[in-house]
PDB file of C-alpha atoms in Angstrom:
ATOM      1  CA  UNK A   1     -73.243  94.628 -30.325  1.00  0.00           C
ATOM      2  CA  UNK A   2     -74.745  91.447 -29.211  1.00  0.00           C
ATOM      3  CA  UNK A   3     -77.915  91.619 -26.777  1.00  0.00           C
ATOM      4  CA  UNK A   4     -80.222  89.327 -26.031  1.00  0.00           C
ATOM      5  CA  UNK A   5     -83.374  90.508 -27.963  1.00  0.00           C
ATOM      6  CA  UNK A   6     -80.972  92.872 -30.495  1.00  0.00           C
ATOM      7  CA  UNK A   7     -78.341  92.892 -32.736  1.00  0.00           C
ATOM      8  CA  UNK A   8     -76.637  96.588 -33.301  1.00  0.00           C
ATOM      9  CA  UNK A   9     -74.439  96.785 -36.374  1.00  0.00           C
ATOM     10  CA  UNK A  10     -73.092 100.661 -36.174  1.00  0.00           C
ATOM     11  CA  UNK A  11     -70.605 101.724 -38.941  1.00  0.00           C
ATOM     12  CA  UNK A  12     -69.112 105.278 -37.609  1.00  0.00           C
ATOM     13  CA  UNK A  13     -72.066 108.032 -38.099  1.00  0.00           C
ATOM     14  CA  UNK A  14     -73.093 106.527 -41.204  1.00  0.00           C
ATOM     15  CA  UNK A  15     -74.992 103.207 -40.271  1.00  0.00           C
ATOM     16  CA  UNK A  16     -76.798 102.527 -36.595  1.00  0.00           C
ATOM     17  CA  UNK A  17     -78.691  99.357 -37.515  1.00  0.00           C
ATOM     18  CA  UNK A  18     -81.033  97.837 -35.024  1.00  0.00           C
ATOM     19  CA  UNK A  19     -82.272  93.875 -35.790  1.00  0.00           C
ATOM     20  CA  UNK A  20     -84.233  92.357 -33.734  1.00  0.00           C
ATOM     21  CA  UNK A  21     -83.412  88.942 -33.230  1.00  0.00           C
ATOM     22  CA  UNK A  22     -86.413  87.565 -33.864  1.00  0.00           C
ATOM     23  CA  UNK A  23     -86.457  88.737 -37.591  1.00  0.00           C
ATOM     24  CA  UNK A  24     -83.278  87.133 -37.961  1.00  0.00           C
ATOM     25  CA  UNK A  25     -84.214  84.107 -40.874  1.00  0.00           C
ATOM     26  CA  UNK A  26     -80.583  82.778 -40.947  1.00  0.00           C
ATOM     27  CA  UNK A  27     -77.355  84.296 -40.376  1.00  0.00           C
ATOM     28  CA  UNK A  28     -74.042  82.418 -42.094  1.00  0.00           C
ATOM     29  CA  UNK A  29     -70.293  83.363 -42.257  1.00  0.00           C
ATOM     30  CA  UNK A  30     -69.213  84.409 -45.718  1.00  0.00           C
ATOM     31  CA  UNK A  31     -66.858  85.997 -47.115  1.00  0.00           C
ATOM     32  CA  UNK A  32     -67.483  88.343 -50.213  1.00  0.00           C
ATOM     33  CA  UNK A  33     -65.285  90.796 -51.565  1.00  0.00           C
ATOM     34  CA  UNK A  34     -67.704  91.535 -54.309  1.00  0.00           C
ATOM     35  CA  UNK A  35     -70.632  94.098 -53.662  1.00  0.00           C
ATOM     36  CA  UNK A  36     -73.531  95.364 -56.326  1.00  0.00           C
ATOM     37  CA  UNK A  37     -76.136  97.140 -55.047  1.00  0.00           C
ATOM     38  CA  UNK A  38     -80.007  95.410 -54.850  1.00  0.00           C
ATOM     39  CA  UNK A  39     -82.669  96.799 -53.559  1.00  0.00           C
ATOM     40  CA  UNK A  40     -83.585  95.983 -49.435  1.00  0.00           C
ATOM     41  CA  UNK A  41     -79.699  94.970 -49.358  1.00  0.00           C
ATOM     42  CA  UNK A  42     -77.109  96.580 -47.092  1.00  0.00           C
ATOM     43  CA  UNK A  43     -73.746  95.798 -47.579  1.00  0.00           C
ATOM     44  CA  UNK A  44     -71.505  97.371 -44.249  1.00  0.00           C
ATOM     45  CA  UNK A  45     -67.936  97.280 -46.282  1.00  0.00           C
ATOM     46  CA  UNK A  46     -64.682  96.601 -44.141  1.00  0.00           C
ATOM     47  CA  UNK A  47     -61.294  97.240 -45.949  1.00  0.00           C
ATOM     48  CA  UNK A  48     -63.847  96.001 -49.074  1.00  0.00           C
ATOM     49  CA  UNK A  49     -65.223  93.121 -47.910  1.00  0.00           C
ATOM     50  CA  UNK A  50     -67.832  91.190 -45.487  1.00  0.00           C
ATOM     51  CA  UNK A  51     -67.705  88.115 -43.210  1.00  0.00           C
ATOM     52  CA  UNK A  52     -71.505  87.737 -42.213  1.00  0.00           C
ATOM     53  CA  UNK A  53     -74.822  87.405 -44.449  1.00  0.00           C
ATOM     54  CA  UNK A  54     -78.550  88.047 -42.386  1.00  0.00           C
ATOM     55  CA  UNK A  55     -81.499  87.029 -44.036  1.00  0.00           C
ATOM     56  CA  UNK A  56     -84.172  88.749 -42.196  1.00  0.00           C
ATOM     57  CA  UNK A  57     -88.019  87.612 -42.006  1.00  0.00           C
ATOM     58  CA  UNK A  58     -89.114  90.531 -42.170  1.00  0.00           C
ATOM     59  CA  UNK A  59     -87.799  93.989 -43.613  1.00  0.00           C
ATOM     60  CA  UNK A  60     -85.985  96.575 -41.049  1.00  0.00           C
ATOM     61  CA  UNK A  61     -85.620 100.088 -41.444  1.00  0.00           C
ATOM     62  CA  UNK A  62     -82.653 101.728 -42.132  1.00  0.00           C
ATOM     63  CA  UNK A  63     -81.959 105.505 -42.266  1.00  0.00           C
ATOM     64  CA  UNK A  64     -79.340 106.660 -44.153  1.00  0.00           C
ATOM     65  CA  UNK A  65     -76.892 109.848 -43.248  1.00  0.00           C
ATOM     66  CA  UNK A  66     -79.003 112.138 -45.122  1.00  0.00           C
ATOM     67  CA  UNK A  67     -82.146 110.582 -43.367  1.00  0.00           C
ATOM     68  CA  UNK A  68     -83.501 108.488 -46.354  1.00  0.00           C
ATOM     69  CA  UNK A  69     -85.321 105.681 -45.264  1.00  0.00           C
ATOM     70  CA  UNK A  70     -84.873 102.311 -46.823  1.00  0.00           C
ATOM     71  CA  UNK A  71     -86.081  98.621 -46.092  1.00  0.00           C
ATOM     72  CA  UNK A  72     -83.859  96.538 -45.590  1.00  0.00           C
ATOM     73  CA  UNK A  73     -84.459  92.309 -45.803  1.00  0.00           C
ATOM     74  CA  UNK A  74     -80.660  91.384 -46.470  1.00  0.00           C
ATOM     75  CA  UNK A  75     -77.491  92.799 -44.377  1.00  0.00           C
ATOM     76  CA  UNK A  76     -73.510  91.472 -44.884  1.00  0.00           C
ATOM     77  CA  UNK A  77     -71.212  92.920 -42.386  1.00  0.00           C
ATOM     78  CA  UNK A  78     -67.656  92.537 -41.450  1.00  0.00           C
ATOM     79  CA  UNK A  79     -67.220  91.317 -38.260  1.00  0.00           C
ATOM     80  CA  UNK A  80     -63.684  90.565 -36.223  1.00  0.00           C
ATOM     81  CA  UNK A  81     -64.527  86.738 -35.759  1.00  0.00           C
ATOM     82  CA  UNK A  82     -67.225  85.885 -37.445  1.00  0.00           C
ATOM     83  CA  UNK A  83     -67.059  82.176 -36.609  1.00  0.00           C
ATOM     84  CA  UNK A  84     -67.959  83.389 -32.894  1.00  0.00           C
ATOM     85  CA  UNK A  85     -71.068  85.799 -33.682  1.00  0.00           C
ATOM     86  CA  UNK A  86     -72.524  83.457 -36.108  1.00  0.00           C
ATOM     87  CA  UNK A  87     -72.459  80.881 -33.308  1.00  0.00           C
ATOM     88  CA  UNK A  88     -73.753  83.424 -31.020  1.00  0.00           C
ATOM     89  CA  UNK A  89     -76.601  84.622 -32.955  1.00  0.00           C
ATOM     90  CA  UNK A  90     -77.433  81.433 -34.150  1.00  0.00           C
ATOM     91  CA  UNK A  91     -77.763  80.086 -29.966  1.00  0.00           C
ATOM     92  CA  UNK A  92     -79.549  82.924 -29.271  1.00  0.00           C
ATOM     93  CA  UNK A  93     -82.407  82.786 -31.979  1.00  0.00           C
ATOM     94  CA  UNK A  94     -82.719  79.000 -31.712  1.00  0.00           C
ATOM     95  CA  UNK A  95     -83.110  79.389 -28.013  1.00  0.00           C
ATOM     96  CA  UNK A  96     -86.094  82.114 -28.641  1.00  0.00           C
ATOM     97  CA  UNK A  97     -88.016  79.576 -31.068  1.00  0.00           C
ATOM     98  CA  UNK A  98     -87.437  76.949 -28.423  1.00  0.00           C
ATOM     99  CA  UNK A  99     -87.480  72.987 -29.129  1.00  0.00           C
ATOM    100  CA  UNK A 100     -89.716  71.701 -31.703  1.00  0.00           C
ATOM    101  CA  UNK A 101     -92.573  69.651 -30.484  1.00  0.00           C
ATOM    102  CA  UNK A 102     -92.649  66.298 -30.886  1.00  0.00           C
ATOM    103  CA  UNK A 103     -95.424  64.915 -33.083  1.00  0.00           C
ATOM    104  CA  UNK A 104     -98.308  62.835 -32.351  1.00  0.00           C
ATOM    105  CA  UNK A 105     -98.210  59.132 -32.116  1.00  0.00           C
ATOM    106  CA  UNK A 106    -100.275  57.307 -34.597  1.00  0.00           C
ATOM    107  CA  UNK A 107    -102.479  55.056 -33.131  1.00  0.00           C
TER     108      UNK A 107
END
């Protein structure tokens, strides 16, 4: 789910992710079908693969079922159109940052 400060990536009762969008570093669509597990990386597996890649600024914390906490700075999901989210998230958190100011004249 999609909201304007917060993405929630929930996976049944094992994952209940909650990213702000203002850690969100960059977000692309890609597809991998290959998962190893690394340290501060979450990998939410759909039919064995994922469709979108967060790189976070800052580490989020994710509880597992058993209520082991890890820190998570990396997350690939599968989500039903990608293209669409990525576009989505990426409107959102440029339009939090705002325009870049324009520089000084020399002179």
């Amino acid at each position: 789910m999609l909201g304007p400060d917060l993405l929630r990536i929930r996976r049944a009762v094992h994952v209940d992710l909650r990213i702000p969008l203002d850690r969100i570093a960059t977000v692309r669509r890609e597809l991998r079908t290959i998962h190893q597990r690394a340290d501060g990386e979450l990998d939410i597996l759909v039919g064995a693969q994922t469709t979108v890649t967060l790189e976070l600024t800052e580490s989020v914390a994710h509880f597992t079922f058993l209520g082991r906490r890890r820190d998570i700075h990396l997350v690939r999901f599968h989500a039903d159109d990608a293209d669409i989210l990525v576009r989505e998230i990426r409107t959102l958190t440029q339009a939090r940052s705002g325009p870049l100011p324009m520089p000084d004249r020399p002179g």
